[in-house]
Coordinates of N, CA and C in Angstrom, one line a residue:
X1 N 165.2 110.7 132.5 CA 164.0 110.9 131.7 C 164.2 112.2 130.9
X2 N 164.0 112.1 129.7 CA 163.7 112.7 128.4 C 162.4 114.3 128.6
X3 N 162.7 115.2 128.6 CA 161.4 116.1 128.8 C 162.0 117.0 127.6
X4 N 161.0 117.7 127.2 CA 160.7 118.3 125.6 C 159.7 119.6 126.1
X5 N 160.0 120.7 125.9 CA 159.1 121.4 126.0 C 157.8 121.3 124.6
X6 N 157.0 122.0 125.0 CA 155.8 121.9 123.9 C 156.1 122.6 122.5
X7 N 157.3 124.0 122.6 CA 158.2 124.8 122.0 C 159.0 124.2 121.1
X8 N 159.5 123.3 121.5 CA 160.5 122.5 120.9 C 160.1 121.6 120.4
X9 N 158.9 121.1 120.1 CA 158.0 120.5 119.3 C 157.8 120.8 118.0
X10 N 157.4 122.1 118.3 CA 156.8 123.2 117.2 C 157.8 123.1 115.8
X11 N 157.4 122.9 114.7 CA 158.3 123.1 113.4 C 158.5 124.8 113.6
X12 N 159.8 125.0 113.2 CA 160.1 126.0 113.8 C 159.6 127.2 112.2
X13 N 159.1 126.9 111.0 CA 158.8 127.6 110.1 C 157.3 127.9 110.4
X14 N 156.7 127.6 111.2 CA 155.1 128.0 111.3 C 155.4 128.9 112.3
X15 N 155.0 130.5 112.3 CA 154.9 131.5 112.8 C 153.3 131.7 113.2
X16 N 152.6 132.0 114.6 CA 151.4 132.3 114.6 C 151.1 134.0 114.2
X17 N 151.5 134.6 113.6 CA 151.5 135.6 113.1 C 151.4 135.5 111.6
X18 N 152.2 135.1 110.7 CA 151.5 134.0 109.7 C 150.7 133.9 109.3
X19 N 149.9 133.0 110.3 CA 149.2 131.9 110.3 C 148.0 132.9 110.2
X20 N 147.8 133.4 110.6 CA 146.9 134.5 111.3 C 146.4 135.4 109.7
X21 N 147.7 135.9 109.4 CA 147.4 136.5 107.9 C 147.3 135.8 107.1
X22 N 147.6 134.1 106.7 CA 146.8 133.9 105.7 C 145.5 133.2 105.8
X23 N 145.2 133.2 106.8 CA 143.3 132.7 107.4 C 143.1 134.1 106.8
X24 N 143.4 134.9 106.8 CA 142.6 136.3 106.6 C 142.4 136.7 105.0
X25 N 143.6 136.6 104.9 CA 143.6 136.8 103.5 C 142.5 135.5 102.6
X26 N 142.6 134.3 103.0 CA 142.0 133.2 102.4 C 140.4 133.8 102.2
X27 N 139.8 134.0 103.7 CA 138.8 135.2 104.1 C 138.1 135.9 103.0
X28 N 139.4 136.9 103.3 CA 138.9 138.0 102.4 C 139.0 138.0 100.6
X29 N 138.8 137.3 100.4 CA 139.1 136.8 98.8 C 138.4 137.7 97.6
X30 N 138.2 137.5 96.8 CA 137.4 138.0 95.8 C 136.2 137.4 95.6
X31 N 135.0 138.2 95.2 CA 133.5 137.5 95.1 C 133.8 136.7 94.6
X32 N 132.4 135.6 94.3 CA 131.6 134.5 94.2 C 131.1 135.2 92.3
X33 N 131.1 134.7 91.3 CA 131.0 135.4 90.1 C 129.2 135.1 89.9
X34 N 128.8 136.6 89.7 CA 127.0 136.3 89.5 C 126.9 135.0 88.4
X35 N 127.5 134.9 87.8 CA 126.3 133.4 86.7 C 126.9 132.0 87.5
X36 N 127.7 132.3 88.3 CA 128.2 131.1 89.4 C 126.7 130.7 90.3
X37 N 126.4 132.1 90.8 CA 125.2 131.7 91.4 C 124.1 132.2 90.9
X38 N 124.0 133.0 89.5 CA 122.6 132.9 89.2 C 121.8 131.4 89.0
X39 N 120.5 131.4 89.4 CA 119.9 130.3 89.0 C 120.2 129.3 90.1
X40 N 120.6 129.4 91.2 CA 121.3 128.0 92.2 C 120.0 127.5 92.3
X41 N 119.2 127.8 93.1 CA 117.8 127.3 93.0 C 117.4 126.4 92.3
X42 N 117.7 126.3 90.8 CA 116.7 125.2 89.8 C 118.0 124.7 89.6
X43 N 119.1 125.0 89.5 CA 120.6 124.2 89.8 C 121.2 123.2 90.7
X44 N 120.9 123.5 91.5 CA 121.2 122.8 93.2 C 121.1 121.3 92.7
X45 N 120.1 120.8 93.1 CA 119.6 119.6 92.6 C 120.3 119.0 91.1
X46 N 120.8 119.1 90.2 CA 121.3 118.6 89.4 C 122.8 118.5 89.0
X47 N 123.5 119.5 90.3 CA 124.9 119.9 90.1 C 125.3 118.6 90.8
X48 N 126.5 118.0 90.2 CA 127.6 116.8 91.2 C 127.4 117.5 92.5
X49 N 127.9 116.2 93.2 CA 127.7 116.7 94.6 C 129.3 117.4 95.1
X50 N 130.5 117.0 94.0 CA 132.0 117.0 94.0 C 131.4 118.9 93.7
X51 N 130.5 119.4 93.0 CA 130.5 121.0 92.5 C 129.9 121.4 93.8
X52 N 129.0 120.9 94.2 CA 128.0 121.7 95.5 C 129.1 121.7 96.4
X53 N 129.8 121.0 96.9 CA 131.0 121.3 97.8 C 131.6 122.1 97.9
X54 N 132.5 122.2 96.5 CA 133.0 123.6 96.1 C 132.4 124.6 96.3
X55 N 131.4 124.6 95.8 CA 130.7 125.8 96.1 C 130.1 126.2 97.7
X56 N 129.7 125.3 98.4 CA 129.7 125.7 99.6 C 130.6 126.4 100.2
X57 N 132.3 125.4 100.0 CA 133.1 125.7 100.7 C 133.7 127.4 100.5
X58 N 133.3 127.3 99.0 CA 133.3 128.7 98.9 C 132.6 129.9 99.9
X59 N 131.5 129.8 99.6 CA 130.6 130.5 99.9 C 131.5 130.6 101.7
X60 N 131.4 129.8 102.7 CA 132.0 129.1 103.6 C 133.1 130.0 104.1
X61 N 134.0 130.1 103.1 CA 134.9 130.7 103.2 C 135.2 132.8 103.2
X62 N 133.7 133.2 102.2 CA 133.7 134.3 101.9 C 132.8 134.9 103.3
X63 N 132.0 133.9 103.9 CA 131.2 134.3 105.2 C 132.0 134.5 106.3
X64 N 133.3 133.8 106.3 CA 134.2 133.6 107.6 C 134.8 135.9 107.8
X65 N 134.5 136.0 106.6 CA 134.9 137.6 106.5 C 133.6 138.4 107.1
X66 N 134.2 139.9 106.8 CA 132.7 140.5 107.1 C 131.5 140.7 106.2
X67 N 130.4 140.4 107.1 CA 128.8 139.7 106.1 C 128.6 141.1 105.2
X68 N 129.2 142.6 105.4 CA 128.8 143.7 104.7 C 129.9 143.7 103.1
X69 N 131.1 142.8 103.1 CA 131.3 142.3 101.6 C 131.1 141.4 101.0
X70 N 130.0 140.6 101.5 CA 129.3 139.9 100.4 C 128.2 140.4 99.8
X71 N 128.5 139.8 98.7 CA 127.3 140.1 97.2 C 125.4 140.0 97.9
X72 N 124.8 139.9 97.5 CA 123.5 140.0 97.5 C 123.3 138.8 97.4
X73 N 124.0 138.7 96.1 CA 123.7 137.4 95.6 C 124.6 135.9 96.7
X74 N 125.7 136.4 96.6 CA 126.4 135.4 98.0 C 125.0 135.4 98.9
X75 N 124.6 136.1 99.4 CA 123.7 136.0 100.6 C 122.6 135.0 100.8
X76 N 122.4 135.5 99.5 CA 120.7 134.7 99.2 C 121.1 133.3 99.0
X77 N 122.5 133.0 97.9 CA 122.8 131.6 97.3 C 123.0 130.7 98.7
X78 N 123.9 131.7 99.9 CA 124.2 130.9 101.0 C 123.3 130.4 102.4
X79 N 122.1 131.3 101.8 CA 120.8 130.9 102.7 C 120.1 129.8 101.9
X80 N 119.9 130.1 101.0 CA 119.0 129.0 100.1 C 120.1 127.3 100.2
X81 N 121.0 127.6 100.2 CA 122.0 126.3 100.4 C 121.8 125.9 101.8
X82 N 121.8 126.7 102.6 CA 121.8 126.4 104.4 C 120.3 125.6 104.4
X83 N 119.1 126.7 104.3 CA 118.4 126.3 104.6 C 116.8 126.0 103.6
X84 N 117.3 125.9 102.2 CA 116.4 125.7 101.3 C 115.7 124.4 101.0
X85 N 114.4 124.2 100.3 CA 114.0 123.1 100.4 C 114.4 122.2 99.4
X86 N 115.5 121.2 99.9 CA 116.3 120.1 98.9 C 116.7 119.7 100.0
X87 N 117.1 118.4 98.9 CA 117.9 116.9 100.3 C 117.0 116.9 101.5
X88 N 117.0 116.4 102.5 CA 116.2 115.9 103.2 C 115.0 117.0 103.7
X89 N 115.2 118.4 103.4 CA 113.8 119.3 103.3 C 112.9 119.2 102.1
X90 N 113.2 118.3 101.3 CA 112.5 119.0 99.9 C 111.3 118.3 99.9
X91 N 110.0 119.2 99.5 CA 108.7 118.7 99.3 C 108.4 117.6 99.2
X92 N 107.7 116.6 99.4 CA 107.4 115.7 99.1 C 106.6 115.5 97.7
X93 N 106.6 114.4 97.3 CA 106.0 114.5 95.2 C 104.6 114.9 95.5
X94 N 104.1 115.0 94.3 CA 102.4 115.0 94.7 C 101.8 113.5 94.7
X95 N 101.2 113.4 95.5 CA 100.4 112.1 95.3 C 101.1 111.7 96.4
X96 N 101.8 111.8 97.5 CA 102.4 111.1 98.0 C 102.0 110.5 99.7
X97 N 101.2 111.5 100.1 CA 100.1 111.0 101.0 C 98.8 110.6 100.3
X98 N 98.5 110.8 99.3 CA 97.2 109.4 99.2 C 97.9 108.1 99.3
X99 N 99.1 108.1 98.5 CA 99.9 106.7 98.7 C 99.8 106.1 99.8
X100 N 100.3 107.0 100.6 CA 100.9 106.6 102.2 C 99.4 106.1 103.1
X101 N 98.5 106.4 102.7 CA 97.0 106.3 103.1 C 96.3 105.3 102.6
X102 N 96.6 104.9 101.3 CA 96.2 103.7 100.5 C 97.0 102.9 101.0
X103 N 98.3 102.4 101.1 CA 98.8 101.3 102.1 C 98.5 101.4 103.3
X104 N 98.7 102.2 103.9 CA 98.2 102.2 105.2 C 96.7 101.2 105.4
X105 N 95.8 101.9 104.6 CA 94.6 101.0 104.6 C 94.3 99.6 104.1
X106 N 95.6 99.5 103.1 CA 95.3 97.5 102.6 C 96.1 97.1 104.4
X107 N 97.4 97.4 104.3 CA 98.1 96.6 105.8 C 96.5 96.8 106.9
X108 N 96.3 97.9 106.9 CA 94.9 97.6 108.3 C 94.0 96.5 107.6
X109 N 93.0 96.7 106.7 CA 92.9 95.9 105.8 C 92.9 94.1 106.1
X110 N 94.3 94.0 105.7 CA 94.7 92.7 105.6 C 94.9 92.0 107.1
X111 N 95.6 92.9 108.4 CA 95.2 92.5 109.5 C 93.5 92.0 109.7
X112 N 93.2 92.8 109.5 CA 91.9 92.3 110.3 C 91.5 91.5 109.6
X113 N 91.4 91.1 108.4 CA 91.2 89.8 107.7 C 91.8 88.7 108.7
X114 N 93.3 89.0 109.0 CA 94.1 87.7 109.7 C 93.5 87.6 111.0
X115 N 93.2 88.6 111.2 CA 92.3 88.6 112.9 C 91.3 87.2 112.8
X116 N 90.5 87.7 111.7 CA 88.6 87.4 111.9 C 89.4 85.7 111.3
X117 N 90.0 85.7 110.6 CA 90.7 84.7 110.2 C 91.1 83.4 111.3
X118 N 91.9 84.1 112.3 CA 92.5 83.2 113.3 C 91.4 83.2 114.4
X119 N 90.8 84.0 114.5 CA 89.3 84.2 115.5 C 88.5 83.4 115.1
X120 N 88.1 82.7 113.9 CA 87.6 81.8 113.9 C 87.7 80.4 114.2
X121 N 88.7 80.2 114.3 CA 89.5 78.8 114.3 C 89.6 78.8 116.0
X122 N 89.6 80.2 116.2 CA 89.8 79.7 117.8 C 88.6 78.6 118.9
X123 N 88.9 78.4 120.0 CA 87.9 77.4 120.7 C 87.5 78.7 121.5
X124 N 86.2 78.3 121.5 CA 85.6 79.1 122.7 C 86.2 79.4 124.2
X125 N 85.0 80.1 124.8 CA 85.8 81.0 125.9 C 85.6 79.5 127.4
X126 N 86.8 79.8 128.2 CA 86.7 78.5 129.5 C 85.6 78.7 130.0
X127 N 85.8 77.7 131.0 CA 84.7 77.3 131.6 C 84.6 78.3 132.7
X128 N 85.9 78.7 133.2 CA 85.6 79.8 134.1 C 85.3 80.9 133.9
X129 N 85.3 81.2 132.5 CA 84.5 82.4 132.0 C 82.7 82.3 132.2
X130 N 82.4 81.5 132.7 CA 81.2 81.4 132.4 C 80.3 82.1 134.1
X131 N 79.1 82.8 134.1 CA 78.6 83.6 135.4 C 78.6 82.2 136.7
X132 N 77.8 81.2 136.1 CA 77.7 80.2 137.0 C 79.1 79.7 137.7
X133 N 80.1 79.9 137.1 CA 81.3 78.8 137.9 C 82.0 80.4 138.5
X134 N 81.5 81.5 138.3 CA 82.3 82.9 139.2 C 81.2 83.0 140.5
X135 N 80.1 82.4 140.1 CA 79.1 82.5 141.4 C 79.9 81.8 142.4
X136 N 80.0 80.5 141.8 CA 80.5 79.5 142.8 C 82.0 79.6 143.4
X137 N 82.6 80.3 142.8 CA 84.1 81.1 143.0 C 83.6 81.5 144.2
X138 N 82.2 82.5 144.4 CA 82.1 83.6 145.7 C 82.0 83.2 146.5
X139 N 81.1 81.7 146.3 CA 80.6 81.1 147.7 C 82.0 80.3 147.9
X140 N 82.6 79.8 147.4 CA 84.1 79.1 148.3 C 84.9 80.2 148.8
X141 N 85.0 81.3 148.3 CA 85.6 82.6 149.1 C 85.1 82.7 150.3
X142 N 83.7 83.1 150.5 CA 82.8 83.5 151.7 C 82.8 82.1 152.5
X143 N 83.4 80.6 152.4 CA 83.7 79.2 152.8 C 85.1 79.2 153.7
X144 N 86.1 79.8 152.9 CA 87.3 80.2 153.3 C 87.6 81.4 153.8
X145 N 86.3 82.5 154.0 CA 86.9 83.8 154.8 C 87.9 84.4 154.4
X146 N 87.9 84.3 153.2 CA 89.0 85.1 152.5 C 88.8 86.7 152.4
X147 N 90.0 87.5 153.0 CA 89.9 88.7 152.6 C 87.9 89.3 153.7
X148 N 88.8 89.0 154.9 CA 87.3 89.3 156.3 C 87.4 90.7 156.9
X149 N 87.9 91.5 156.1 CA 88.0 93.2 156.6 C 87.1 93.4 155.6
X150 N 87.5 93.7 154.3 CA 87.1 94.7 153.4 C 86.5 93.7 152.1
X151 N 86.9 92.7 152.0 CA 86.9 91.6 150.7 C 85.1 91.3 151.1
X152 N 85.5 90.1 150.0 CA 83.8 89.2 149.9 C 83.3 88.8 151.0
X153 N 84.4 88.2 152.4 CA 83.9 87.7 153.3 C 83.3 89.0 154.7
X154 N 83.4 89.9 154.0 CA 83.6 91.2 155.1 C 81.7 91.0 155.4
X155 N 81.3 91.8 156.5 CA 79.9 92.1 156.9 C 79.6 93.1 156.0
X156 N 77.9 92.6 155.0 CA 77.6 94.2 154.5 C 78.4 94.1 153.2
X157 N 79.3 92.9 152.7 CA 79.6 93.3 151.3 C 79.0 93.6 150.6
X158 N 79.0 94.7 149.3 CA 77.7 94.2 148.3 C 78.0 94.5 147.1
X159 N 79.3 94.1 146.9 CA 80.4 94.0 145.6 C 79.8 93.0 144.7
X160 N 80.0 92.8 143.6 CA 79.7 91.9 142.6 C 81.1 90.6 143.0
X161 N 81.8 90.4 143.7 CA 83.0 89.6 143.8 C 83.8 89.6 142.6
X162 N 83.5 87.8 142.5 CA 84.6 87.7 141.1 C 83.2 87.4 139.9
X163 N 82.3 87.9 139.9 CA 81.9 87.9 138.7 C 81.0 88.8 137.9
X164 N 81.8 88.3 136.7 CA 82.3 89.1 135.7 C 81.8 89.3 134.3
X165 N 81.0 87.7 134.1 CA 80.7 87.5 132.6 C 79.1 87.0 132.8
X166 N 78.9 86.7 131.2 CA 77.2 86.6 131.1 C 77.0 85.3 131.9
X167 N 75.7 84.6 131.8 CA 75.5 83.5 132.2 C 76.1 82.6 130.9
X168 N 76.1 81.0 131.3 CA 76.3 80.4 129.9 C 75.3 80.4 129.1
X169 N 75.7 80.4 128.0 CA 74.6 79.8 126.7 C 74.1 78.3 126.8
X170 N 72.4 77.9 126.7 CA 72.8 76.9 126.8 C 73.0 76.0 125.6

């Protein structure tokens, strides 16, 4: 069997010492140019999305250093980019909850139309809905001794049983 240390892997031209100074140097770069970021604010929004990249990554890159040599202006451009209101924070238009409120109320609206709609067509309520056929429910219960502890057949019930609804209409 074949073993390889993890060493012997390594391209032998990458030094982590190197590697190390040019993260740093990348870092520490030269500012962000003020009319780069004057104006980001009313800018943002209309710049390619291929430029806001750039520009992030910039910014991105000047933060990875220490926050006491960046600009003012870096500061502010890279807060208002983090956390400003655009893309999925941005205001909503005006008028945009009466909208949301006006549909809202035809869909309620239009349901209940389909309600009172299909409610009408329906057939009335069974026959066991009716008080007279839940009377007669109690008396075949208290026939069959059903439930003789605590239920309808018990001594001293004085539960309504199973009923529930008006009398019928006649």
């Amino acid at each position: 069997m074949l073993r390889t240390t993890p060493r012997s892997l390594r391209p032998p031209t990458l030094c982590l010492h190197n590697k190390k100074q040019q993260q740093t140097r990348l870092a520490t770069g030269h500012a962000i140019s003020n009319p780069t970021l004057a104006g980001i604010e009313k800018r943002w929004e209309g710049m390619p999305p291929q430029e806001q990249a750039e520009l992030w990554m910039q910014l991105r890159d000047r933060m990875k250093a220490d926050w006491h040599q960046l600009t003012t202006q870096e500061k502010k451009a890279a807060y208002w980019i983090a956390f400003g209101p655009h893309g999925p924070r941005a205001l909503p238009p005006p008028g945009e909850s009466w909208k949301i409120f006006y549909y809202t109320m035809i869909g309620v609206g239009v349901s209940f139309v389909m309600f009172l709609g299909i409610r009408s067509q329906a057939r009335g309520p069974p026959d066991t809905m009716t008080k007279e056929y839940q009377e007669m429910t109690n008396e075949y219960l208290k026939n069959q001794n059903t439930e003789p502890i605590t239920g309808i057949s018990s001594e001293g019930y004085t539960g309504k049983g199973q009923v529930q609804s008006k009398p019928k209409k006649p």
